[in-house]
Amino acid sequence: MIRLLIADDHPVVRAGLRALFATEPDLDVVAEAATGEHAVQQSREGVDIVLMDLQFGGGMQGAEATRRIRQADGAPHVLVLTNYDTDADILGAVEAGAAGYLLKDAPPAELIAAVRAAARGESALAPTVAGRLEARQNSSGEALTTREAEVLGLVADGCSNRDIAKALFLSEATVKSHLVHIFTKLQVSSRTAAVASARDRGYIRPA
Amino acid sequence: VNFQLEGDPVALPMIVNATLLRIAQGAIANVVRHAHATRADLTLTYQSDSVSLDVVDDGVGFDPATASAEAGESFGLRAIRQRVASLGGMLSVESALGEGTALAVTVPILDPAAAEPSRPEVSA
């Protein structure tokens, strides 16, 4: 029997997942959490797999909750479930110790297979995500760094260089330098084009 | 004071390391002495063609135009500017009254062959 904890701030999502897993005799949802903090707490109580939302309405977010859960001895495996498949999210979750990453619109059979794989200690990446990670590794010369993606994300939010410098505690000179490198890597010549290109490639969140 | 490292560190000529360290020490000392800041961040950013050191605080700031017009550029800043210029780099100082201060030093990373210490020129 695989014991599951579902951590998501939306009751409908939790209910949907519970109903889905109820059809599988070897899967048992033993706990639910609506916040990251609660998920960390619940994960200590006899759980094999945590299904973790990345974005909570407030408080601790999914990547941080994942990191804390994975710190414990004999910690459960964490499968991240999210709406977004941007590389920044994937990297954050994987770095935090998640065994896998699945999109909420994945077919139910894929979700169930991923839970069983994670319980066996295997990693599970949605095919679209796995493909994109691979594509990114193949074109590593052009990949944005985490910091560059962070800068461009703020551009997408409408921030000026000055706003970005303040937000990141950097000089405007260095912000500009990041933008020059971003433009070169993405082969664009404007902020708007950089944002559009980075969204296409999954470096920053869709609008 | 927070320290952030961005990018993949590469080996730099000893003189660049030493200069950046000196500048970091001096800049932090300035922040402590003058800025009345609650936070200061030191960021070292490695990029493909350059390395940058940013020292940014949220303190009282100053008006760079006034500062250089009244008293000439302060001794510390002038020393930093000269050190950086000797490495082919650039210093930028961004500040305004009440807006904190950002000091950025950017030094080009030359290709490994060129990064070898060049022989001092002998002049007759």
Coordinates of C-alpha atoms in Angstrom, one line a residue:
Chain A
M1 CA 0.0 0.0 0.0
I2 CA 1.3 3.4 -1.0
R3 CA 0.3 6.2 1.5
L4 CA -0.2 9.6 -0.1
L5 CA -0.3 13.1 1.2
I6 CA -2.0 15.7 -1.1
A7 CA -0.8 19.2 -0.6
D8 CA -2.7 21.8 -2.6
D9 CA -4.5 25.0 -1.6
H10 CA -7.5 24.3 -3.8
P11 CA -10.1 22.0 -2.1
V12 CA -11.4 21.0 -5.6
V13 CA -8.0 19.8 -6.7
R14 CA -7.5 17.8 -3.5
A15 CA -11.0 16.2 -3.9
G16 CA -10.3 15.4 -7.5
L17 CA -7.0 13.7 -6.8
R18 CA -8.5 11.8 -3.9
A19 CA -11.3 10.5 -6.1
L20 CA -8.8 9.5 -8.8
F21 CA -6.6 7.6 -6.4
A22 CA -9.6 5.9 -4.7
T23 CA -10.0 3.8 -7.8
E24 CA -6.6 2.2 -7.3
P25 CA -6.4 -0.5 -4.6
D26 CA -2.7 0.0 -3.9
L27 CA -3.0 3.8 -3.4
D28 CA -4.4 5.3 -0.1
V29 CA -4.7 9.1 0.5
V30 CA -4.0 9.3 4.2
A31 CA -3.7 13.1 4.6
E32 CA -4.3 16.4 2.9
A33 CA -2.7 19.8 3.5
A34 CA -3.9 23.3 2.2
T35 CA -0.6 25.1 3.1
G36 CA 3.1 24.4 2.6
E37 CA 3.6 24.6 6.4
H38 CA 0.9 22.0 7.1
A39 CA 2.3 19.8 4.4
V40 CA 5.7 19.7 6.1
Q41 CA 4.1 18.8 9.4
Q42 CA 1.8 16.1 7.9
S43 CA 4.7 14.6 5.9
R44 CA 6.2 13.3 9.2
E45 CA 3.2 11.1 9.9
G46 CA 3.6 7.9 8.0
V47 CA 3.5 9.0 4.4
D48 CA 5.2 7.4 1.4
I49 CA 4.6 10.0 -1.3
V50 CA 3.7 13.7 -1.1
L51 CA 1.9 15.3 -4.1
M52 CA 3.0 18.9 -3.8
D53 CA 1.5 22.0 -5.5
L54 CA 4.2 24.5 -6.3
Q55 CA 2.1 27.7 -5.9
F56 CA 0.2 28.2 -2.7
G57 CA -2.0 31.2 -2.1
G58 CA 0.3 32.5 0.7
G59 CA 3.0 31.5 3.1
M60 CA 5.5 28.8 2.3
Q61 CA 5.7 27.8 -1.4
G62 CA 6.0 24.3 -2.8
A63 CA 9.7 24.3 -3.5
E64 CA 10.6 25.4 0.0
A65 CA 8.1 22.9 1.5
T66 CA 9.7 20.2 -0.6
R67 CA 13.1 21.1 0.6
R68 CA 12.0 20.9 4.3
I69 CA 10.2 17.6 3.8
R70 CA 13.3 16.0 2.1
Q71 CA 15.6 17.1 5.0
A72 CA 14.1 14.5 7.4
D73 CA 15.5 11.0 7.8
G74 CA 13.4 8.5 5.8
A75 CA 11.6 11.4 4.2
P76 CA 8.8 10.6 1.8
H77 CA 9.3 11.1 -1.9
V78 CA 7.8 14.3 -3.3
L79 CA 6.1 14.6 -6.6
V80 CA 5.5 18.1 -7.7
L81 CA 2.2 18.9 -9.4
T82 CA 1.7 22.2 -11.1
N83 CA -0.1 24.2 -13.8
Y84 CA 3.1 25.7 -15.1
D85 CA 5.8 23.9 -16.9
T86 CA 8.5 26.6 -17.0
D87 CA 12.0 25.5 -16.6
A88 CA 12.5 27.8 -13.6
D89 CA 9.8 25.9 -11.7
I90 CA 11.2 22.5 -12.7
L91 CA 14.7 23.4 -11.7
G92 CA 13.6 24.8 -8.4
A93 CA 11.6 21.8 -7.5
V94 CA 14.2 19.3 -8.7
E95 CA 16.9 21.1 -6.8
A96 CA 14.7 21.1 -3.7
G97 CA 14.7 17.3 -3.9
A98 CA 11.5 16.4 -5.8
A99 CA 11.6 13.0 -7.4
G100 CA 9.4 14.1 -10.2
Y101 CA 7.3 16.8 -11.8
L102 CA 3.9 16.5 -13.3
L103 CA 1.5 18.9 -14.9
K104 CA -2.0 19.0 -13.6
D105 CA -3.4 18.4 -17.0
A106 CA -1.5 15.1 -17.4
P107 CA -3.8 12.1 -18.2
P108 CA -4.9 10.3 -15.0
A109 CA -3.1 7.1 -16.0
E110 CA 0.2 9.1 -16.2
L111 CA -0.4 10.5 -12.7
I112 CA -1.0 7.1 -11.2
A113 CA 2.0 5.6 -13.0
A114 CA 4.2 8.5 -11.7
V115 CA 3.1 7.9 -8.1
R116 CA 3.9 4.2 -8.3
A117 CA 7.3 5.0 -10.0
A118 CA 8.1 7.5 -7.3
A119 CA 7.2 5.0 -4.6
R120 CA 9.8 2.6 -6.1
G121 CA 12.3 5.5 -5.9
E122 CA 12.3 6.3 -9.6
S123 CA 12.0 9.7 -10.9
A124 CA 9.1 10.9 -13.0
L125 CA 9.0 13.8 -15.4
A126 CA 6.2 14.6 -17.7
P127 CA 7.3 13.8 -21.2
T128 CA 6.9 17.4 -22.3
V129 CA 9.0 18.6 -19.4
A130 CA 11.6 15.8 -19.9
G131 CA 11.8 16.8 -23.6
R132 CA 12.2 20.4 -22.8
L133 CA 15.0 19.8 -20.2
E134 CA 16.8 17.7 -22.8
A135 CA 16.4 20.3 -25.5
R136 CA 17.8 22.8 -23.1
Q137 CA 20.8 20.7 -22.3
N138 CA 21.4 20.2 -26.0
S139 CA 21.5 24.0 -26.6
S140 CA 23.2 24.8 -23.3
G141 CA 25.3 27.5 -25.0
E142 CA 22.1 29.6 -25.2
A143 CA 20.5 28.7 -21.9
L144 CA 19.6 31.6 -19.6
T145 CA 21.1 31.4 -16.2
T146 CA 18.7 31.5 -13.2
R147 CA 19.6 35.1 -12.6
E148 CA 19.0 36.1 -16.2
A149 CA 15.6 34.4 -16.1
E150 CA 14.9 36.3 -12.9
V151 CA 15.8 39.6 -14.5
L152 CA 13.7 38.9 -17.5
G153 CA 10.8 37.8 -15.4
L154 CA 10.9 41.3 -13.8
V155 CA 11.0 42.8 -17.3
A156 CA 7.9 40.8 -18.1
D157 CA 6.2 42.3 -15.1
G158 CA 6.8 45.7 -16.5
C159 CA 9.8 46.7 -14.3
S160 CA 12.3 49.3 -15.4
N161 CA 16.0 48.6 -15.1
R162 CA 15.9 50.8 -12.0
D163 CA 13.1 48.7 -10.5
I164 CA 14.9 45.5 -11.2
A165 CA 18.2 46.9 -9.7
K166 CA 16.3 47.8 -6.5
A167 CA 14.5 44.4 -6.3
L168 CA 17.6 42.4 -6.8
F169 CA 20.0 44.7 -4.9
L170 CA 22.2 45.1 -8.0
S171 CA 23.5 48.1 -9.8
E172 CA 21.7 49.3 -12.9
A173 CA 24.9 48.7 -14.8
T174 CA 24.8 45.0 -14.0
V175 CA 21.1 44.8 -14.8
K176 CA 21.9 46.3 -18.2
S177 CA 24.8 43.8 -18.7
H178 CA 22.4 40.9 -17.9
L179 CA 20.0 42.2 -20.5
V180 CA 22.7 42.5 -23.1
H181 CA 23.6 38.8 -22.5
I182 CA 20.0 37.8 -22.6
F183 CA 19.4 39.6 -25.9
T184 CA 22.4 37.9 -27.4
K185 CA 21.4 34.4 -26.2
L186 CA 17.8 34.8 -27.4
Q187 CA 18.9 36.6 -30.5
V188 CA 16.5 39.5 -30.0
S189 CA 17.0 43.3 -29.9
S190 CA 14.2 44.5 -27.6
R191 CA 12.7 43.9 -24.2
T192 CA 9.4 42.8 -25.7
A193 CA 10.9 40.4 -28.1
A194 CA 13.1 38.9 -25.3
V195 CA 10.1 38.4 -23.1
A196 CA 8.1 36.7 -25.9
S197 CA 11.1 34.5 -26.9
A198 CA 11.8 33.5 -23.3
R199 CA 8.1 32.5 -22.8
D200 CA 8.2 30.4 -25.9
R201 CA 11.2 28.6 -24.6
G202 CA 9.8 28.2 -21.1
Y203 CA 12.4 30.3 -19.3
I204 CA 9.8 32.5 -17.8
R205 CA 6.1 32.0 -16.9
P206 CA 3.5 32.4 -19.6
A207 CA 1.5 35.6 -19.5
Chain B
V1 CA 25.6 42.1 4.5
N2 CA 24.6 39.4 2.0
F3 CA 26.8 37.8 -0.5
Q4 CA 25.5 36.4 -3.8
L5 CA 27.4 34.6 -6.5
E6 CA 26.0 34.4 -10.0
G7 CA 27.3 32.5 -13.0
D8 CA 30.1 29.9 -13.2
P9 CA 33.3 31.1 -11.5
V10 CA 36.3 30.9 -13.7
A11 CA 39.9 31.4 -12.7
L12 CA 41.0 35.0 -12.9
P13 CA 44.4 36.5 -13.0
M14 CA 45.7 37.0 -9.5
I15 CA 45.8 40.8 -10.0
V16 CA 42.0 40.8 -10.8
N17 CA 41.2 38.7 -7.7
A18 CA 43.3 41.0 -5.5
T19 CA 41.8 44.2 -7.0
L20 CA 38.2 42.9 -6.6
L21 CA 38.9 41.9 -3.0
R22 CA 40.4 45.3 -2.1
I23 CA 37.5 47.1 -3.7
A24 CA 35.0 44.9 -1.9
Q25 CA 36.7 45.6 1.4
G26 CA 36.8 49.3 0.8
A27 CA 33.3 49.5 -0.4
I28 CA 31.9 47.7 2.5
A29 CA 33.9 49.9 4.8
N30 CA 32.3 52.9 3.1
V31 CA 28.8 51.5 3.6
V32 CA 29.5 50.9 7.3
R33 CA 31.0 54.4 7.8
H34 CA 28.7 56.6 5.7
A35 CA 25.5 54.9 4.4
H36 CA 23.5 54.2 7.6
A37 CA 22.1 51.2 5.7
T38 CA 20.0 48.4 7.0
R39 CA 21.1 46.1 4.2
A40 CA 24.0 45.8 1.9
D41 CA 24.5 43.1 -0.8
L42 CA 27.7 42.1 -2.4
T43 CA 27.2 40.3 -5.7
L44 CA 29.9 38.7 -7.8
T45 CA 28.6 38.0 -11.3
Y46 CA 30.6 35.9 -13.8
Q47 CA 29.5 36.3 -17.4
S48 CA 31.0 35.0 -20.6
D49 CA 33.1 38.1 -21.2
S50 CA 33.4 39.9 -17.9
V51 CA 33.2 39.6 -14.1
S52 CA 31.3 42.2 -12.1
L53 CA 31.3 43.1 -8.5
D54 CA 28.3 45.0 -7.2
V55 CA 28.1 46.5 -3.7
V56 CA 24.6 47.8 -3.2
D57 CA 23.1 49.3 0.0
D58 CA 19.8 50.8 1.0
G59 CA 21.3 53.7 3.0
V60 CA 21.1 57.5 2.7
G61 CA 22.8 57.7 -0.6
F62 CA 24.4 60.9 -2.0
D63 CA 24.2 63.1 -5.1
P64 CA 27.1 62.0 -7.3
A65 CA 27.1 65.3 -9.2
T66 CA 27.3 67.4 -6.1
A67 CA 29.9 65.1 -4.5
S68 CA 32.4 65.4 -7.3
A69 CA 31.7 69.1 -8.0
E70 CA 32.2 70.2 -4.4
A71 CA 35.1 68.3 -3.1
G72 CA 36.4 66.5 -6.2
E73 CA 35.7 62.8 -6.3
S74 CA 36.4 61.3 -2.9
F75 CA 39.7 59.8 -2.3
G76 CA 38.3 56.2 -2.0
L77 CA 36.4 56.3 -5.2
R78 CA 39.3 57.8 -7.1
A79 CA 41.5 55.0 -5.9
I80 CA 39.0 52.4 -6.9
R81 CA 38.5 54.0 -10.4
Q82 CA 42.3 53.9 -11.0
R83 CA 42.6 50.3 -9.9
V84 CA 39.8 49.3 -12.2
A85 CA 41.0 51.3 -15.1
S86 CA 44.4 49.6 -14.8
L87 CA 42.6 46.3 -15.5
G88 CA 40.7 47.7 -18.5
G89 CA 37.5 47.7 -16.5
M90 CA 34.8 50.2 -15.6
L91 CA 33.5 51.6 -12.4
S92 CA 29.9 52.9 -12.2
V93 CA 28.5 54.7 -9.1
E94 CA 24.7 55.0 -8.9
S95 CA 23.2 57.0 -6.1
A96 CA 20.7 59.7 -5.2
L97 CA 19.9 61.2 -1.8
G98 CA 17.7 58.8 0.1
E99 CA 18.0 56.2 -2.6
G100 CA 20.9 54.1 -1.4
T101 CA 24.1 53.6 -3.3
A102 CA 25.2 51.0 -5.9
L103 CA 28.8 50.6 -6.9
A104 CA 29.6 48.4 -9.8
V105 CA 33.0 47.3 -11.0
T106 CA 33.2 45.4 -14.3
V107 CA 36.4 43.8 -15.5
P108 CA 36.7 42.1 -18.9
I109 CA 37.6 38.4 -18.8
L110 CA 40.2 38.0 -21.6
D111 CA 40.7 34.7 -23.3
P112 CA 43.1 32.4 -21.4
A113 CA 46.1 33.1 -23.5
A114 CA 45.7 36.8 -23.1
A115 CA 45.0 36.4 -19.4
E116 CA 48.6 35.4 -18.8
P117 CA 50.4 38.2 -17.0
S118 CA 51.9 40.3 -19.7
R119 CA 55.6 41.0 -19.6
P120 CA 56.3 44.5 -18.3
E121 CA 57.4 46.7 -21.1
V122 CA 60.9 47.8 -20.9
S123 CA 61.5 51.3 -21.7
A124 CA 65.0 52.6 -22.4

